[in-house]
Amino acid sequence: MPDFPLLRDQTRPVVGAARVTDILSARAAKSEPTLSFEFFPPKDDDGAATLWRSFDKLLEVNPDFVSVTYGAGGSNRETSLAVVDRMAKQVPTIGHLTCVGATRASTREVIERFEAAGVSSILALRGDSPRDNPNALAEGELKTALELVELVSRDTNLEVGVAAFPEKHPESPDLIHDAKVLSLKQAAGASYAMTQLFFTVEAYVELVESSRQAGATMPIIPGLMPISNADRIVRMAEMSGAKLPTELLKKFETADEAQARTIGIDYSIKLAADLVAAGAPGLHLFSLNLAKAALEVARGAGLCR
Ligand SMILES: Cc1cc2nc3c(=O)[nH]c(=O)nc-3n(C[C@H](O)[C@H](O)[C@H](O)COP(=O)(O)OP(=O)(O)OC[C@H]3O[C@@H](n4cnc5c(N)ncnc54)[C@H](O)[C@@H]3O)c2cc1C
């Protein structure tokens, strides 16, 4: 693991064992949506400096919780755990956990370290086989996120969240299949879901409706990618299978970089506000470890307190 001096500043006490579902209920009682941010573990010292600068800025708007991604196959395990360890001392922190290629024993070990860091909620994911080990899924002991949900629910007191896909998971035949899987995860102990990125309120509403029809009643928190760069969002949409609206793509075609940024941020703010109006219990902003765009969207949609 590379040396991350910036990860070692652990000056504050662990923030209490706040659960996402309790936080959602508390906000719902006040008719307020939750605000939260996703971060990823940095690759080097420069990345660590950017992450902690952004984290400090985003903390200023009092997010309800944050989450930290975890590389499939455990590639960035130590860095992810170090980031979680530091963030959990300042704000309720969800540790993402993937199970692709993992053994039950190694998974339990990571869970124990999350618990020791003060984490009370885990986002249980399968992950995808990494490019350098395409057989990871076949080789690992756990084959689906459902099995990870079962393991965490059976062996620990941690709260478990799961992923949801407004435009269906790429390997799924349709939304109805995904909805059935979501209801199996709920039956196995999952109590909330967070979504993949998407770009229309209709996609979120369709996901929620199909999930409810399949019996999955858990809160589904939309994951929102602030659009600050047209080329990057087109690439990300392609990678995730999310459809960008034609009218937005058309606007990008005739815009220079600065205009495209304004168009993208305005679009993200409107989407955030529309999602809340459509009943979303909160918004989870994918920060990409950068504060500016996430703050603009959070402020623009009236989510900051
Ligand atoms: C909010 C969010 C956060 C994420 N964070 C990370 C991260 O930190 N690190 C990372 O590597 N990846 C992350 N991912 C990506 C995720 O790991 C991939 O999308 C992965 O392909 C699927 O993960 P899953 O947990 O949905 O898997 P699963 O639930 O196992 O689903 C995978 C496929 O199998 C099908 N399936 C699952 N169980 C069953 C069943 N019992 N019967 C029939 N079909 C089934 C599903 O329909 C789906 O098509 C994240 C995704 C989201 C939405």
Short mmCIF file of C-alpha atoms and ligand atoms in Angstrom, two decimals, residues 38 68-72 96 98 123-128 143-146 163-165 169 171-172 177-178 181 184-185 194-196 286, ligand 1:
data_model
loop_
_atom_site.label_atom_id
_atom_site.label_comp_id
_atom_site.label_asym_id
_atom_site.label_seq_id
_atom_site.Cartn_x
_atom_site.Cartn_y
_atom_site.Cartn_z
CA GLU A 38 -19.91 9.37 -2.31
CA VAL A 68 -16.69 5.26 0.37
CA THR A 69 -16.30 2.89 -2.58
CA TYR A 70 -14.34 -0.36 -2.42
CA GLY A 71 -12.46 -1.83 -5.38
CA ALA A 72 -13.80 -5.08 -6.80
CA HIS A 96 -19.12 -0.12 0.32
CA THR A 98 -17.77 -5.97 -2.80
CA LEU A 123 -23.44 -1.19 1.09
CA ALA A 124 -23.31 -4.85 0.07
CA LEU A 125 -22.28 -5.23 -3.56
CA ARG A 126 -21.13 -8.01 -5.81
CA GLY A 127 -18.68 -5.92 -7.85
CA ASP A 128 -17.44 -7.00 -11.27
CA LYS A 143 -21.36 -15.23 -6.17
CA THR A 144 -23.97 -12.49 -5.68
CA ALA A 145 -24.59 -9.47 -3.48
CA LEU A 146 -27.55 -11.41 -2.05
CA ALA A 163 -27.42 -1.28 -5.18
CA ALA A 164 -30.38 -0.56 -7.47
CA PHE A 165 -30.38 0.18 -11.20
CA HIS A 169 -28.42 -3.98 -14.30
CA GLU A 171 -26.66 -8.43 -16.97
CA SER A 172 -30.39 -8.42 -16.18
CA HIS A 177 -35.92 -9.29 -12.75
CA ASP A 178 -33.91 -6.67 -10.85
CA VAL A 181 -33.65 -9.61 -6.76
CA LEU A 184 -34.91 -11.11 -2.14
CA LYS A 185 -32.22 -8.83 -0.72
CA MET A 194 -28.82 3.39 -3.50
CA THR A 195 -28.98 3.74 -7.24
CA GLN A 196 -26.61 3.71 -10.15
CA PHE A 286 -21.26 11.15 -6.59
C1 LIG B 1 -24.77 2.74 -5.56
C2 LIG B 1 -23.72 1.83 -6.16
C3 LIG B 1 -22.47 1.73 -5.56
C4 LIG B 1 -21.50 0.89 -6.11
N1 LIG B 1 -20.26 0.82 -5.49
C5 LIG B 1 -19.32 -0.01 -5.98
C6 LIG B 1 -18.05 -0.14 -5.32
O1 LIG B 1 -17.79 0.49 -4.29
N2 LIG B 1 -17.15 -0.99 -5.87
C7 LIG B 1 -17.42 -1.72 -7.00
O2 LIG B 1 -16.54 -2.47 -7.44
N3 LIG B 1 -18.61 -1.64 -7.62
C8 LIG B 1 -19.57 -0.81 -7.15
N4 LIG B 1 -20.78 -0.72 -7.77
C9 LIG B 1 -21.01 -1.48 -9.00
C10 LIG B 1 -21.60 -2.89 -8.74
O3 LIG B 1 -20.71 -3.66 -7.97
C11 LIG B 1 -21.82 -3.53 -10.09
O4 LIG B 1 -22.89 -2.83 -10.74
C12 LIG B 1 -22.09 -5.02 -10.13
O5 LIG B 1 -22.16 -5.43 -11.52
C13 LIG B 1 -23.44 -5.47 -9.56
O6 LIG B 1 -23.47 -5.32 -8.26
P1 LIG B 1 -24.79 -5.80 -7.41
O7 LIG B 1 -24.43 -5.58 -6.01
O8 LIG B 1 -26.01 -5.21 -7.95
O9 LIG B 1 -24.77 -7.38 -7.78
P2 LIG B 1 -25.87 -8.50 -7.73
O10 LIG B 1 -27.01 -8.15 -6.86
O11 LIG B 1 -25.15 -9.77 -7.41
O12 LIG B 1 -26.42 -8.53 -9.22
C14 LIG B 1 -25.59 -8.84 -10.33
C15 LIG B 1 -26.46 -9.46 -11.42
O13 LIG B 1 -26.91 -10.76 -10.98
C16 LIG B 1 -28.33 -10.80 -10.92
N5 LIG B 1 -28.70 -11.52 -9.69
C17 LIG B 1 -28.21 -11.29 -8.44
N6 LIG B 1 -28.76 -12.14 -7.56
C18 LIG B 1 -29.60 -12.93 -8.26
C19 LIG B 1 -30.46 -14.00 -7.92
N7 LIG B 1 -30.55 -14.46 -6.67
N8 LIG B 1 -31.21 -14.59 -8.91
C20 LIG B 1 -31.13 -14.15 -10.18
N9 LIG B 1 -30.32 -13.14 -10.58
C21 LIG B 1 -29.56 -12.54 -9.63
C22 LIG B 1 -28.81 -9.34 -10.88
O14 LIG B 1 -30.10 -9.16 -11.42
C23 LIG B 1 -27.72 -8.65 -11.71
O15 LIG B 1 -28.01 -8.75 -13.07
C24 LIG B 1 -21.78 0.12 -7.27
C25 LIG B 1 -23.04 0.21 -7.86
C26 LIG B 1 -24.01 1.05 -7.33
C27 LIG B 1 -25.36 1.14 -7.99
#
